[in-house]
mmCIF file of C-alpha atoms in Angstrom:
data_model
loop_
_atom_site.group_PDB
_atom_site.id
_atom_site.type_symbol
_atom_site.label_atom_id
_atom_site.label_comp_id
_atom_site.label_asym_id
_atom_site.label_seq_id
_atom_site.Cartn_x
_atom_site.Cartn_y
_atom_site.Cartn_z
ATOM 1 C CA MET A 1 29.757 25.595 -8.684
ATOM 2 C CA HIS A 2 28.662 27.782 -5.456
ATOM 3 C CA LEU A 3 27.637 26.321 -2.503
ATOM 4 C CA THR A 4 24.711 27.307 0.116
ATOM 5 C CA ALA A 5 25.753 27.223 3.832
ATOM 6 C CA ALA A 6 23.297 24.776 4.392
ATOM 7 C CA GLU A 7 25.224 22.255 1.841
ATOM 8 C CA LEU A 8 28.565 23.424 3.539
ATOM 9 C CA THR A 9 27.192 22.485 6.548
ATOM 10 C CA ARG A 10 26.079 19.062 5.248
ATOM 11 C CA TYR A 11 29.522 18.473 4.069
ATOM 12 C CA ALA A 12 31.477 19.541 7.249
ATOM 13 C CA ILE A 13 29.521 17.023 9.200
ATOM 14 C CA THR A 14 29.527 14.407 6.509
ATOM 15 C CA GLY A 15 33.392 14.854 6.586
ATOM 16 C CA ALA A 16 33.804 14.774 10.403
ATOM 17 C CA ILE A 17 31.606 11.662 10.810
ATOM 18 C CA ILE A 18 33.701 9.945 8.237
ATOM 19 C CA ALA A 19 37.074 11.344 9.759
ATOM 20 C CA PHE A 20 35.654 10.231 13.140
ATOM 21 C CA VAL A 21 34.993 6.510 12.116
ATOM 22 C CA LEU A 22 37.883 6.412 10.260
ATOM 23 C CA PHE A 23 40.252 7.779 13.088
ATOM 24 C CA MET A 24 38.371 4.791 15.147
ATOM 25 C CA ARG A 25 39.094 2.155 12.650
ATOM 26 C CA LEU A 26 42.561 3.465 12.513
ATOM 27 C CA ARG A 27 43.194 2.895 16.090
ATOM 28 C CA ASN A 28 42.545 -1.031 15.397
ATOM 29 C CA VAL A 29 44.749 -1.425 12.375
ATOM 30 C CA GLY A 30 47.150 -3.992 13.406
ATOM 31 C CA LYS A 31 45.617 -5.295 16.172
ATOM 32 C CA ALA A 32 44.223 -8.627 16.316
ATOM 33 C CA ARG A 33 40.337 -9.019 17.576
ATOM 34 C CA ARG A 34 38.293 -12.496 17.773
ATOM 35 C CA LEU A 35 36.496 -13.495 15.145
ATOM 36 C CA ARG A 36 33.566 -15.347 15.549
ATOM 37 C CA LEU A 37 32.466 -17.275 12.820
ATOM 38 C CA GLU A 38 28.781 -17.869 13.941
ATOM 39 C CA THR A 39 28.190 -14.367 13.645
ATOM 40 C CA LEU A 40 29.170 -13.504 10.047
ATOM 41 C CA TRP A 41 25.971 -14.208 9.059
ATOM 42 C CA ILE A 42 23.910 -11.528 10.925
ATOM 43 C CA ILE A 43 24.748 -8.348 9.248
ATOM 44 C CA PRO A 44 24.149 -9.840 5.675
ATOM 45 C CA THR A 45 20.883 -11.035 6.748
ATOM 46 C CA ILE A 46 19.767 -8.063 8.104
ATOM 47 C CA PHE A 47 20.743 -6.149 5.208
ATOM 48 C CA ILE A 48 19.328 -8.353 2.568
ATOM 49 C CA ALA A 49 16.040 -8.052 4.714
ATOM 50 C CA PHE A 50 16.051 -4.404 4.573
ATOM 51 C CA ALA A 51 16.841 -4.468 0.605
ATOM 52 C CA ILE A 52 13.682 -7.144 0.282
ATOM 53 C CA PHE A 53 11.478 -4.055 2.171
ATOM 54 C CA ILE A 54 12.962 -1.630 0.039
ATOM 55 C CA PHE A 55 12.420 -3.687 -2.988
ATOM 56 C CA SER A 56 9.015 -4.587 -2.165
ATOM 57 C CA GLN A 57 7.903 -1.397 -1.650
ATOM 58 C CA LEU A 58 8.873 0.262 -4.832
ATOM 59 C CA PRO A 59 10.801 -2.786 -6.793
ATOM 60 C CA PRO A 60 13.248 -1.334 -9.931
ATOM 61 C CA VAL A 61 11.410 -1.386 -13.318
ATOM 62 C CA GLY A 62 12.636 -3.194 -16.491
ATOM 63 C CA LEU A 63 16.570 -2.532 -16.910
ATOM 64 C CA GLY A 64 16.598 -1.491 -13.099
ATOM 65 C CA TRP A 65 17.098 -4.969 -12.441
ATOM 66 C CA LEU A 66 19.996 -5.410 -14.159
ATOM 67 C CA TRP A 67 21.874 -2.398 -12.693
ATOM 68 C CA VAL A 68 20.972 -3.448 -9.571
ATOM 69 C CA ALA A 69 22.444 -6.996 -10.422
ATOM 70 C CA ILE A 70 25.484 -5.583 -11.801
ATOM 71 C CA ALA A 71 25.876 -3.204 -8.636
ATOM 72 C CA ALA A 72 25.577 -6.543 -6.399
ATOM 73 C CA VAL A 73 28.206 -8.581 -8.505
ATOM 74 C CA LEU A 74 30.507 -5.376 -8.538
ATOM 75 C CA GLY A 75 29.817 -4.858 -4.634
ATOM 76 C CA GLY A 76 30.711 -8.588 -4.504
ATOM 77 C CA ALA A 77 33.982 -8.251 -6.054
ATOM 78 C CA VAL A 78 34.683 -5.721 -3.591
ATOM 79 C CA GLY A 79 33.637 -7.248 -0.505
ATOM 80 C CA TRP A 80 36.001 -10.408 -1.684
ATOM 81 C CA GLN A 81 39.101 -8.198 -2.295
ATOM 82 C CA ARG A 82 38.304 -6.253 0.792
ATOM 83 C CA ALA A 83 38.309 -9.972 2.768
ATOM 84 C CA ARG A 84 41.552 -10.659 1.018
ATOM 85 C CA LEU A 85 43.405 -7.668 3.076
ATOM 86 C CA ILE A 86 42.197 -9.080 6.358
ATOM 87 C CA HIS A 87 44.758 -11.383 8.098
ATOM 88 C CA ILE A 88 42.967 -14.214 9.878
ATOM 89 C CA GLY A 89 45.011 -16.404 11.950
ATOM 90 C CA VAL A 90 44.153 -19.388 14.661
ATOM 91 C CA ASP A 91 45.707 -19.687 18.088
ATOM 92 C CA PRO A 92 47.325 -22.998 17.537
ATOM 93 C CA GLU A 93 46.487 -24.262 21.516
ATOM 94 C CA THR A 94 43.072 -22.588 22.050
ATOM 95 C CA HIS A 95 41.817 -22.730 18.250
ATOM 96 C CA GLU A 96 40.383 -19.320 18.780
ATOM 97 C CA ILE A 97 40.113 -17.121 15.365
ATOM 98 C CA ASN A 98 41.226 -13.796 14.980
ATOM 99 C CA GLN A 99 41.457 -11.346 12.525
ATOM 100 C CA THR A 100 44.025 -8.389 11.675
ATOM 101 C CA THR A 101 43.187 -5.090 9.614
ATOM 102 C CA SER A 102 45.955 -4.396 7.684
ATOM 103 C CA PRO A 103 46.506 -0.642 6.840
ATOM 104 C CA ALA A 104 45.809 -1.866 3.399
ATOM 105 C CA ALA A 105 42.351 -2.364 4.133
ATOM 106 C CA LEU A 106 41.985 0.508 5.840
ATOM 107 C CA ILE A 107 43.275 2.953 2.601
ATOM 108 C CA PHE A 108 40.854 0.224 0.567
ATOM 109 C CA ILE A 109 38.142 1.660 2.464
ATOM 110 C CA VAL A 110 38.959 5.288 2.230
ATOM 111 C CA ALA A 111 39.467 4.692 -1.533
ATOM 112 C CA LEU A 112 35.610 3.207 -1.983
ATOM 113 C CA ILE A 113 34.380 6.107 0.373
ATOM 114 C CA GLY A 114 36.047 8.296 -2.278
ATOM 115 C CA VAL A 115 34.460 6.201 -5.335
ATOM 116 C CA ARG A 116 31.423 6.414 -3.633
ATOM 117 C CA TRP A 117 31.571 10.059 -3.445
ATOM 118 C CA ALA A 118 32.436 10.645 -7.030
ATOM 119 C CA LEU A 119 29.538 8.101 -8.523
ATOM 120 C CA ARG A 120 27.292 9.877 -6.211
ATOM 121 C CA SER A 121 27.954 13.247 -7.892
ATOM 122 C CA ALA A 122 28.543 11.691 -11.073
ATOM 123 C CA VAL A 123 25.176 10.569 -11.079
ATOM 124 C CA GLU A 124 23.379 13.318 -9.776
ATOM 125 C CA MET A 125 25.000 15.409 -12.606
ATOM 126 C CA GLY A 126 24.410 12.755 -15.222
ATOM 127 C CA ASP A 127 20.756 11.823 -13.894
ATOM 128 C CA ALA A 128 19.057 13.998 -16.794
ATOM 129 C CA ARG A 129 20.687 12.254 -19.197
ATOM 130 C CA TRP A 130 20.833 8.524 -18.017
ATOM 131 C CA HIS A 131 17.038 8.796 -16.925
ATOM 132 C CA MET A 132 17.654 7.138 -13.672
ATOM 133 C CA GLY A 133 15.591 8.663 -10.772
ATOM 134 C CA ALA A 134 16.639 8.673 -6.981
ATOM 135 C CA THR A 135 14.902 5.580 -6.353
ATOM 136 C CA LEU A 136 17.159 3.613 -8.619
ATOM 137 C CA VAL A 137 19.996 5.289 -7.852
ATOM 138 C CA THR A 138 19.323 4.156 -4.271
ATOM 139 C CA ASP A 139 18.639 0.609 -5.203
ATOM 140 C CA ILE A 140 21.744 0.331 -7.083
ATOM 141 C CA PHE A 141 23.648 1.700 -3.975
ATOM 142 C CA VAL A 142 21.739 -1.367 -2.103
ATOM 143 C CA GLY A 143 22.758 -3.895 -4.672
ATOM 144 C CA PHE A 144 26.193 -2.743 -4.216
ATOM 145 C CA ALA A 145 26.272 -2.954 -0.468
ATOM 146 C CA ILE A 146 24.440 -6.456 -0.441
ATOM 147 C CA GLY A 147 27.188 -7.295 -2.616
ATOM 148 C CA VAL A 148 29.923 -5.944 -0.844
ATOM 149 C CA LEU A 149 28.773 -7.243 2.917
ATOM 150 C CA THR A 150 27.698 -10.414 1.582
ATOM 151 C CA LEU A 151 30.801 -11.550 -0.215
ATOM 152 C CA TYR A 152 33.049 -9.977 2.444
ATOM 153 C CA ARG A 153 31.824 -12.242 5.065
ATOM 154 C CA VAL A 154 31.641 -15.289 2.970
ATOM 155 C CA GLU A 155 35.162 -14.622 1.967
ATOM 156 C CA ILE A 156 36.546 -14.646 5.443
ATOM 157 C CA TYR A 157 34.055 -17.180 6.725
ATOM 158 C CA LEU A 158 35.860 -19.826 4.036
ATOM 159 C CA ARG A 159 39.514 -18.776 4.719
ATOM 160 C CA ALA A 160 38.882 -18.811 8.778
ATOM 161 C CA SER A 161 37.127 -22.264 8.403
ATOM 162 C CA ARG A 162 39.815 -23.821 6.275
ATOM 163 C CA LEU A 163 42.248 -22.255 8.865
ATOM 164 C CA LEU A 164 40.647 -23.634 11.673
ATOM 165 C CA ASP A 165 40.323 -26.759 10.157
ATOM 166 C CA GLU A 166 44.057 -27.223 9.194
ATOM 167 C CA ALA A 167 44.800 -26.246 13.206
ATOM 168 C CA ARG A 168 42.734 -29.072 14.144
ATOM 169 C CA GLY A 169 44.489 -31.493 11.724
ATOM 170 C CA ARG A 170 41.533 -32.255 9.620
#
């Protein structure tokens, strides 16, 4: 496989962005950050609204909805597992909730990026055989992202709420 200069540039830029983001995330591994339960709903809501807009413009057809639903369920499982790798603590005096990203959570994110990249390549190569158009592939990735974002935050919310209730003696 021979890559053109434009493709090499695109890969280099993508790799640099991923490396920068991972570097920024790596700096926060092991550091406690404040967790605000009241804001966990914002990102999933924005992304679901975005997904509704995408699906309203060109909705999946027939089995396309099944693929999107399967991707959302798989994404939910990934999001739930990722949330389990986050340490949540409650300050016993102030009842402030903190979260700490573990090295395992960062490795999980890197692995997820690798899997996404491999799946994208596999789908592009197998597109003619599977008869999946670019729109359906995008819809599948949107469904997966909805699952990841939503279940990640739901699991964090449930665990943090439970810990906060225990700290308050309820």
